[in-house]
Coordinates of N, CA and C in Angstrom, one line a residue:
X1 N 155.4 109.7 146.8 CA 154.5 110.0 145.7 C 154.0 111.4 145.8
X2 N 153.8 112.1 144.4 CA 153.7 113.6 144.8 C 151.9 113.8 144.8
X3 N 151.5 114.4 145.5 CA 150.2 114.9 145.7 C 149.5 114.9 144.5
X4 N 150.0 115.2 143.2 CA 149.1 115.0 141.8 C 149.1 113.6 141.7
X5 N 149.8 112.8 141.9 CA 149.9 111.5 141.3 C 148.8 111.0 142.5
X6 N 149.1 111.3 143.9 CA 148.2 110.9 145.1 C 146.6 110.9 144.4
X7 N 146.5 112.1 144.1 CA 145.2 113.1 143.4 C 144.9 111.9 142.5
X8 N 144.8 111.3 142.0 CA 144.8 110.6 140.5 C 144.1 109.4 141.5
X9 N 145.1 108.9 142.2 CA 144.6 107.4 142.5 C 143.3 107.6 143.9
X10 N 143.5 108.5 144.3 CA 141.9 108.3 144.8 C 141.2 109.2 144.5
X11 N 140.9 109.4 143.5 CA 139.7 109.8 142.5 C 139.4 108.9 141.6
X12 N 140.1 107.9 141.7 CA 139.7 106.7 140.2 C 140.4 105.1 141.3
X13 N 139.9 105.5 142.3 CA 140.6 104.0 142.9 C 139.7 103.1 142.8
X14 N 138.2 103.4 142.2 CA 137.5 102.1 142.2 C 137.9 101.3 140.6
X15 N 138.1 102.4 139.8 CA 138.3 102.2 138.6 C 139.7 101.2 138.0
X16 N 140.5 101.7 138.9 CA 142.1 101.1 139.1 C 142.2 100.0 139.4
X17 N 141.4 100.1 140.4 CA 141.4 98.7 141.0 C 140.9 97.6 140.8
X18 N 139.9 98.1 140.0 CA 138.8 97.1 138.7 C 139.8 96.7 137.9
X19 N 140.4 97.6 137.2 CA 141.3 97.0 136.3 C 142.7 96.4 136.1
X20 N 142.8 96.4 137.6 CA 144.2 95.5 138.0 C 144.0 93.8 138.6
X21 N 142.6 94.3 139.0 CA 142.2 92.8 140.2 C 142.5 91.6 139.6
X22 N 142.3 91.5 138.1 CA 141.9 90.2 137.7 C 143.2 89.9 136.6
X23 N 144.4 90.4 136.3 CA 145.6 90.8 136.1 C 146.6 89.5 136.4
X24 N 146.9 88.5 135.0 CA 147.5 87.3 135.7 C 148.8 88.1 136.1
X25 N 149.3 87.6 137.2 CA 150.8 87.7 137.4 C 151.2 86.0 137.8
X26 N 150.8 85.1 137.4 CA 151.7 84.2 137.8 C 153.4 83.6 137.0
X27 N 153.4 84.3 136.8 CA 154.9 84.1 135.7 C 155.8 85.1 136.7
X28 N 155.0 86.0 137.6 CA 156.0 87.1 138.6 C 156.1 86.1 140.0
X29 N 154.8 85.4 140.0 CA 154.8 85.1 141.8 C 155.5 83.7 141.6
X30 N 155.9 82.8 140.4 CA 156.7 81.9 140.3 C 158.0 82.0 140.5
X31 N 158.7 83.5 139.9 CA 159.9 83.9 140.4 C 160.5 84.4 142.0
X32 N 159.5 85.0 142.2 CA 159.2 85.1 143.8 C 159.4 84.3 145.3
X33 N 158.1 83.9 145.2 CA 157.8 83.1 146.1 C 158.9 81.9 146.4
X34 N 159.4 81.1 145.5 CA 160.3 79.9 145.8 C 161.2 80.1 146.6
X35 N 161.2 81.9 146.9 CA 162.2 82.7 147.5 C 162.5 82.4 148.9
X36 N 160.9 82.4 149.4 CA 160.3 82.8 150.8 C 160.2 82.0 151.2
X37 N 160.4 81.7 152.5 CA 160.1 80.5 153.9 C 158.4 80.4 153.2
X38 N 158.5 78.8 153.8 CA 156.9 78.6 154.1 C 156.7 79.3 155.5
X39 N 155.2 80.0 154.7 CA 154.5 80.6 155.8 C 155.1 82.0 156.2
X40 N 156.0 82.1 155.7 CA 156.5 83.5 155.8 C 156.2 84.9 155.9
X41 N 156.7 85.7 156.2 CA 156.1 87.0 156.2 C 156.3 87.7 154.9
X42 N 155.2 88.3 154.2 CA 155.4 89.1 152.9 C 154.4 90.4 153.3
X43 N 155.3 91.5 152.9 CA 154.9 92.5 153.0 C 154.2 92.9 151.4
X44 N 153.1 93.7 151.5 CA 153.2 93.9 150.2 C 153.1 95.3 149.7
X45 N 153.8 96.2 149.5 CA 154.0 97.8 149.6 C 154.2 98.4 148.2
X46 N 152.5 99.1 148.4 CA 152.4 99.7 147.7 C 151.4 98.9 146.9
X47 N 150.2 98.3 148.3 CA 149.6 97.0 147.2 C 148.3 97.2 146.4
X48 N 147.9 98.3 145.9 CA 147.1 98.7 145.3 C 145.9 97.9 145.5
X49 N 145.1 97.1 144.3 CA 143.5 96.5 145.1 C 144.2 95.6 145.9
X50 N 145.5 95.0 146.2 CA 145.2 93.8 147.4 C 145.5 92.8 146.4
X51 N 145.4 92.4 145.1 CA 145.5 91.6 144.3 C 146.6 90.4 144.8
X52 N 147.6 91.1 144.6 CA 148.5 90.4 144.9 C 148.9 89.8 146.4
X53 N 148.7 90.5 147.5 CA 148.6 90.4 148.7 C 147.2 89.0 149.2
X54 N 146.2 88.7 148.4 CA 145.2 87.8 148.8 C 145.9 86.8 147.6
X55 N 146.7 87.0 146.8 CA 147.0 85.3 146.2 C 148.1 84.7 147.4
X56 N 149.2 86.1 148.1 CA 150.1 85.3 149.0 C 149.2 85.1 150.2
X57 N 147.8 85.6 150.5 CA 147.2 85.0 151.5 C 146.9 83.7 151.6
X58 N 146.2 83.7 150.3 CA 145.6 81.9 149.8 C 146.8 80.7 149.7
X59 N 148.1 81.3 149.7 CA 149.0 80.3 149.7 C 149.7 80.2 150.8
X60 N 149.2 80.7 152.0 CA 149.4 80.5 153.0 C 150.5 81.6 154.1
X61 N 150.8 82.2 152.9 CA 151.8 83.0 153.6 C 151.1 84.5 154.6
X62 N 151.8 84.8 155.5 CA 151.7 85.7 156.4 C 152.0 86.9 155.8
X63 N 150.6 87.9 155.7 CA 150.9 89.2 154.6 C 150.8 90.4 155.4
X64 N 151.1 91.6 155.1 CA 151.0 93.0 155.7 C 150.8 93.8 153.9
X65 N 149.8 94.8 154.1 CA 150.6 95.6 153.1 C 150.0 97.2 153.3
X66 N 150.2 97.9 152.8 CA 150.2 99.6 152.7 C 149.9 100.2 151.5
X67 N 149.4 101.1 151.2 CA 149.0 101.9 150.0 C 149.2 103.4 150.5
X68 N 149.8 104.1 149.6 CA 149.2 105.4 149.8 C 148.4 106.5 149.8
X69 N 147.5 105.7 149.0 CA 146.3 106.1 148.6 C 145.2 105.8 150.2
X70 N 144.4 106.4 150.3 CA 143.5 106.1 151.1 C 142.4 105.4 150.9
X71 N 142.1 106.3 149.7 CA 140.3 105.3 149.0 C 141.1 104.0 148.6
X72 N 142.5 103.8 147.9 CA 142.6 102.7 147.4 C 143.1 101.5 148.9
X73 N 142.9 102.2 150.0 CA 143.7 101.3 150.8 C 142.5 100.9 151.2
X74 N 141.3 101.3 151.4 CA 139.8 101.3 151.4 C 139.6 99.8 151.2
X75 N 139.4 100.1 150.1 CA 139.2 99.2 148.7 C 140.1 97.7 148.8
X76 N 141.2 97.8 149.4 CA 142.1 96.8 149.8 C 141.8 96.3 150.7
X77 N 141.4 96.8 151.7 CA 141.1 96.2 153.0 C 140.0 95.5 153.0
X78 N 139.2 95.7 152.5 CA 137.8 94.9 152.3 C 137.9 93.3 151.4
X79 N 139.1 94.0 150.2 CA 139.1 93.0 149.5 C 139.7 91.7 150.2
X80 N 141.0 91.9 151.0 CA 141.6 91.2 151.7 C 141.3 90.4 152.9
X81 N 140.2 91.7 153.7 CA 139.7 90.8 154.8 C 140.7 91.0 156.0
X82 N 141.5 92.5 155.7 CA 142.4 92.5 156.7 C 143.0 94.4 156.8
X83 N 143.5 94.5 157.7 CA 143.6 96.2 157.8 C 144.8 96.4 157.0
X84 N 144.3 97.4 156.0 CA 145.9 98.0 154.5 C 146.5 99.2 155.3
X85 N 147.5 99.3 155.7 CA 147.7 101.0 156.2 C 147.9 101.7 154.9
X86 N 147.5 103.0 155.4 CA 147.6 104.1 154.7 C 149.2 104.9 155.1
X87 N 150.2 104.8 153.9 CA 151.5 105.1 154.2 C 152.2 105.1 152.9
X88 N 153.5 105.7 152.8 CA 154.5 105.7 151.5 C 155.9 104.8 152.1
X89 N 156.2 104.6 150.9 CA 157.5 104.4 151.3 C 158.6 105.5 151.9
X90 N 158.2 106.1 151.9 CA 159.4 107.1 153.0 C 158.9 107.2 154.6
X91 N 157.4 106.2 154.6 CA 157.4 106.5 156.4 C 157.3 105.1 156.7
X92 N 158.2 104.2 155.8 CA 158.3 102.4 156.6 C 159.6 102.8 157.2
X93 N 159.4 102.1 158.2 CA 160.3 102.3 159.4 C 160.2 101.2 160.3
X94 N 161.0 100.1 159.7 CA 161.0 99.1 160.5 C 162.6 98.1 159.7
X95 N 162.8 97.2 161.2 CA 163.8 96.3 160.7 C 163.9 95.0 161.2
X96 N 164.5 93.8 160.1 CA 164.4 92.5 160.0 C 162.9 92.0 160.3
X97 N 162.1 92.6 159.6 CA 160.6 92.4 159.8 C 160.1 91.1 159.0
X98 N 160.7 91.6 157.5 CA 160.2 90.7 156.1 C 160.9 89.9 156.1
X99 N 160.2 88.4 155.3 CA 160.9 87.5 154.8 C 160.9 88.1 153.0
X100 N 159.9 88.3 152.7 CA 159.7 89.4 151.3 C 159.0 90.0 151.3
X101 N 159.7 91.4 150.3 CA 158.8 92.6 150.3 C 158.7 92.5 148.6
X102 N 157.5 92.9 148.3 CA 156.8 92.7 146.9 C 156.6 94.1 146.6
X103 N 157.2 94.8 145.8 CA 156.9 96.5 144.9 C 156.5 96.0 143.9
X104 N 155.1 95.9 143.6 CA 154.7 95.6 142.0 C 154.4 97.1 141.4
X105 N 155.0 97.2 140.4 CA 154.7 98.7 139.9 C 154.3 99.7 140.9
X106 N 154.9 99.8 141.6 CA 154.4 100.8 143.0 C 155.7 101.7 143.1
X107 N 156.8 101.3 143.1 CA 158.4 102.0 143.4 C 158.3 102.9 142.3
X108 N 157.5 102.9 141.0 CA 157.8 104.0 140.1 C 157.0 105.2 140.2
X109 N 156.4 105.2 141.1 CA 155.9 106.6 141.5 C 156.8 107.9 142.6
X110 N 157.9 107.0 143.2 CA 159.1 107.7 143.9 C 159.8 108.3 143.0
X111 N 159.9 109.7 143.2 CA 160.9 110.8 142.6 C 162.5 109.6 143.0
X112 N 162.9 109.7 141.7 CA 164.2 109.6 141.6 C 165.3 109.7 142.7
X113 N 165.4 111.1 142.9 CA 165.9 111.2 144.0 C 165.7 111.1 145.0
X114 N 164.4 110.3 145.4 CA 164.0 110.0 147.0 C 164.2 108.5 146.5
X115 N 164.8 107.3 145.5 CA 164.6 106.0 145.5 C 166.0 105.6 146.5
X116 N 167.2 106.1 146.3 CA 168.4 105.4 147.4 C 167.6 105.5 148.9
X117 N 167.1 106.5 149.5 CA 166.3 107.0 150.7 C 165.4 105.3 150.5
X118 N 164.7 105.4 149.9 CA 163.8 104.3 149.8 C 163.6 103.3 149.8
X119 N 164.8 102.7 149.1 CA 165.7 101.2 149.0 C 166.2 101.2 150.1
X120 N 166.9 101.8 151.0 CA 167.8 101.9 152.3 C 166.2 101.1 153.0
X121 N 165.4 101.7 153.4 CA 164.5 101.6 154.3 C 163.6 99.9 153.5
X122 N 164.0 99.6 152.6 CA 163.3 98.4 152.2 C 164.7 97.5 152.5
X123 N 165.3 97.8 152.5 CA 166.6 96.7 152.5 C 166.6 96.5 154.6
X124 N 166.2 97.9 155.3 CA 166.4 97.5 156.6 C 165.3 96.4 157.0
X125 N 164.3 96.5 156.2 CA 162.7 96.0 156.5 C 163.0 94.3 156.6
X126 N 164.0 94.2 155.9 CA 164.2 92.9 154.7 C 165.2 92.1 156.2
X127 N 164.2 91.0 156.4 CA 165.3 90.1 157.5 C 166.4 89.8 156.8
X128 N 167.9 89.6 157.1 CA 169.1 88.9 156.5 C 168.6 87.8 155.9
X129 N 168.9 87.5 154.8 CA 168.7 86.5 153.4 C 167.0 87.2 152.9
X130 N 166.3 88.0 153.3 CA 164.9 88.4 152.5 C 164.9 88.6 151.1
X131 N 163.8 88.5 150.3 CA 163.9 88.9 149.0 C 163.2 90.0 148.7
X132 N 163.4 90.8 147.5 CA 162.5 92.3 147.4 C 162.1 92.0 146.1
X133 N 161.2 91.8 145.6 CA 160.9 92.0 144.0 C 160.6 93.6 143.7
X134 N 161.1 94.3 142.7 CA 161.0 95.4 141.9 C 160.3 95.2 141.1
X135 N 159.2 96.3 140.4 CA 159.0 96.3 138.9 C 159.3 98.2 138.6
X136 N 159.8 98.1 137.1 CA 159.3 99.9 136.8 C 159.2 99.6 135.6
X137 N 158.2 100.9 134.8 CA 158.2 100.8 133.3 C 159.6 100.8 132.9
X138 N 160.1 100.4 132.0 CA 161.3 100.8 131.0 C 161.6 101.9 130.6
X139 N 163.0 102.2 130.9 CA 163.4 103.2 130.3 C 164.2 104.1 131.3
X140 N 164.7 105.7 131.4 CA 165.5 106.0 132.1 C 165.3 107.6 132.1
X141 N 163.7 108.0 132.4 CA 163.5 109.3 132.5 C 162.7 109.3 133.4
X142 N 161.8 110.5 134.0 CA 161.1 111.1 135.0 C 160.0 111.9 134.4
X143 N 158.9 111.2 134.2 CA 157.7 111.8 133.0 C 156.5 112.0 134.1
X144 N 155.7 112.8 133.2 CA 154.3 112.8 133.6 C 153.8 112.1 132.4
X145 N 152.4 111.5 133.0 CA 151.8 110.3 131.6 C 150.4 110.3 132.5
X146 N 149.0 110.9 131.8 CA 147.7 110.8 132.8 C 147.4 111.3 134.1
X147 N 148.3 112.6 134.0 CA 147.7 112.8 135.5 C 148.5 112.3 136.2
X148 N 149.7 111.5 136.4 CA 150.9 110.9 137.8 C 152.1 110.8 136.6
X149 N 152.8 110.7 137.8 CA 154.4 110.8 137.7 C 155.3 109.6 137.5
X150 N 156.2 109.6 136.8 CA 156.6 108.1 136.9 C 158.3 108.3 137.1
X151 N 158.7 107.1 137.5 CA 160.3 107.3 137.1 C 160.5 106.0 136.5
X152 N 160.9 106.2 135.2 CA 161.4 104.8 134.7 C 162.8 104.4 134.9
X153 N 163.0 102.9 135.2 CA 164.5 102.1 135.3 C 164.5 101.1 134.3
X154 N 165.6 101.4 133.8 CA 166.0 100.1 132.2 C 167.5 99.3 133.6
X155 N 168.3 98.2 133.1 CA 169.5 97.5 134.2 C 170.1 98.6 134.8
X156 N 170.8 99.1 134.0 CA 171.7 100.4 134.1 C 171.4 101.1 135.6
X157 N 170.5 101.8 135.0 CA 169.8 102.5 136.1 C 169.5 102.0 137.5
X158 N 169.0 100.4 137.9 CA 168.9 100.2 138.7 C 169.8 99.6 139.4
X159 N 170.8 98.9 138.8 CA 172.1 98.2 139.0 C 173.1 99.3 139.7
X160 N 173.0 100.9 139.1 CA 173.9 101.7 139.5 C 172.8 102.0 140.8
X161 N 171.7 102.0 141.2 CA 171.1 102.9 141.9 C 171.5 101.9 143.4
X162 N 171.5 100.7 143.2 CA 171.5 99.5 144.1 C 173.1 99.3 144.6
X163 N 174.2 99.6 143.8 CA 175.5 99.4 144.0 C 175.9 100.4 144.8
X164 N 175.4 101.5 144.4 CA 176.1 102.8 144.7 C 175.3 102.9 146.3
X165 N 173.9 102.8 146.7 CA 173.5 103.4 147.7 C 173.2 102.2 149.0
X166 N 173.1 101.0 148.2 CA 172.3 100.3 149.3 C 173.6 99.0 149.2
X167 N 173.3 97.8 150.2 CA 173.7 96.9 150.1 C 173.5 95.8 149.9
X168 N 172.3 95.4 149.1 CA 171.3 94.7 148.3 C 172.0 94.2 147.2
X169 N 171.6 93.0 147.0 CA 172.8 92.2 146.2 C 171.1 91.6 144.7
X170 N 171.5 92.3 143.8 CA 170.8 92.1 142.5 C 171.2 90.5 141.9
X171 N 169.6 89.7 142.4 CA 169.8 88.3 142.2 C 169.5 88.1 140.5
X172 N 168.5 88.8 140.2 CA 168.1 88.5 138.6 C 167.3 90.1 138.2
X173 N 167.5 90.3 136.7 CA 166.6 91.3 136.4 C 166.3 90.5 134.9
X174 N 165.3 91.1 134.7 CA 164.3 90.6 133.3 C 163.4 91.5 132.9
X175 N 163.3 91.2 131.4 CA 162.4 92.8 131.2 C 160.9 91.7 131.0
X176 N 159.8 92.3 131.1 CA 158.4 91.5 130.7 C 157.5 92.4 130.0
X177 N 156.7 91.3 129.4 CA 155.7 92.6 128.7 C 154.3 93.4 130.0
X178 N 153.7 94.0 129.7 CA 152.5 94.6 130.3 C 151.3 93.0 130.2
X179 N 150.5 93.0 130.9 CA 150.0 91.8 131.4 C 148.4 92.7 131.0
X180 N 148.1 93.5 130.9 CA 146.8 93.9 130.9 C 146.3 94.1 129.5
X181 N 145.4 93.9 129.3 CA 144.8 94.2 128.0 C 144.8 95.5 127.5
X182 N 145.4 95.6 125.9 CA 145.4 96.7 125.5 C 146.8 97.6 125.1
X183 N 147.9 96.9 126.5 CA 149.1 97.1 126.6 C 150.2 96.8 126.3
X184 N 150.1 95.7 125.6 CA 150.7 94.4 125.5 C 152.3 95.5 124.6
X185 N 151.9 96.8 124.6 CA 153.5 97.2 123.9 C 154.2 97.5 124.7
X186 N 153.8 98.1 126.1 CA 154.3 98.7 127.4 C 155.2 97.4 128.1
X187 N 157.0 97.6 128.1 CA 158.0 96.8 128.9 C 158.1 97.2 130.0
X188 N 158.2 96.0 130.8 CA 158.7 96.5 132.1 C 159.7 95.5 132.9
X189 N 161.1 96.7 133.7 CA 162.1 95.9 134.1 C 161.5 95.2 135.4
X190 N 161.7 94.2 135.3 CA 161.4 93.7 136.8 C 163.0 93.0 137.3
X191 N 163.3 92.8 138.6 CA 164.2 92.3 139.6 C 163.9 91.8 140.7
X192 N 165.0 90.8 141.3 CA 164.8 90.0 142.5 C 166.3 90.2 143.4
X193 N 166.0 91.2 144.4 CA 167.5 91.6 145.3 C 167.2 90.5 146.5
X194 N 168.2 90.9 147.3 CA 168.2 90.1 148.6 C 169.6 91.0 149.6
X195 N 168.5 90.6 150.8 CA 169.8 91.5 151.1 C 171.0 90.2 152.0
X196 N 171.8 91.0 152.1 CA 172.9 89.9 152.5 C 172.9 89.5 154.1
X197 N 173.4 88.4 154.3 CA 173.7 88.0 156.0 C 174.9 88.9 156.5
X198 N 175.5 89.7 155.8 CA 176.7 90.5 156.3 C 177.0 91.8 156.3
X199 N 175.6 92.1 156.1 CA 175.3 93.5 156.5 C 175.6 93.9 158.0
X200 N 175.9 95.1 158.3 CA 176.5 95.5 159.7 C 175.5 96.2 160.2
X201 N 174.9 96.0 161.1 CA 173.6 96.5 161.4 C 174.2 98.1 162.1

């Protein structure tokens, strides 16, 4: 995440976070979850207020998650009732940890060319058979929009980004509308990888 976009979310992380908390996703965590062991471990990276991270708590599953933001990791940790690290995806550094790793709109703030780097290090994270949910806005550029930065992925883009660099096997993609009031024009690709048992460590 680059320092302006950083800049943005904790200067407005109470605000952000107000307006994500209450945000149905259950049409995402239906696709998800059926994924994951009971009781399993879910990471949740990049988990802004926690939102998502305290529905996989309440259903019983074993959560971790990270923000890069600091005020917003604040903000999460209180909500959750548990410690958020403060970190990006370029300093997870760990392997066969996850049963699932959850990127809800969080992976589109990675420069393009840091996403292969980034997928590598989420696919290590990912125990043999794990699942990774993706989301990014639609489309296939590298914009500024408010103050942060985005990278959009339409199939193409992510299908080639996943083939070419990682060894993550693309179980489903689907496009969805925006879930928040107001937005209802804003698409977004979402996906469900896994990584394989025959990966060579």
């Amino acid at each position: 995440m680059t320092t302006k976009t950083l800049s943005y979310y904790n200067q407005n992380a109470q605000s952000f976070s107000d307006s994500t908390l209450n945000v149905d996703m259950s049409a995402l965590y239906a696709e998800f979850l059926p994924l994951i062991p009971k009781h399993g471990h879910i990471l949740d990276a990049g988990c802004g207020s926690a939102r998502d991270a305290m529905y996989f708590k309440q259903q019983g599953f074993t959560v971790s998650a990270f923000d890069a933001s600091e005020n917003i990791a604040k903000l999460a940790s209180n909500y959750l009732q548990q410690a958020v690290e403060v970190k990006t995806f370029q300093q997870l550094n760990c392997t066969n940890k996850y049963d699932g790793i959850w990127c809800c709109a969080s992976l589109l703030h990675v420069p393009k060319v840091e996403l292969p780097q980034v997928f590598l290090k989420l696919q290590n994270a990912l125990k043999p058979n794990g699942v990774l949910y993706v989301s990014f806005k639609y489309g296939d550029t590298e914009r500024v929009h408010n103050g942060r930065e985005f990278t959009d992925l339409n199939e193409d883009g992510l299908t080639a980004l996943i083939t070419h660099h990682t060894e993550l096997k693309i179980l489903k993609q689907w496009q969805s509308v925006d879930q928040r009031p107001e937005r209802e024009s804003e698409v977004w690709l979402n996906a469900l990888l896994t990584r394989s048992e025959l990966i060579n460590e």
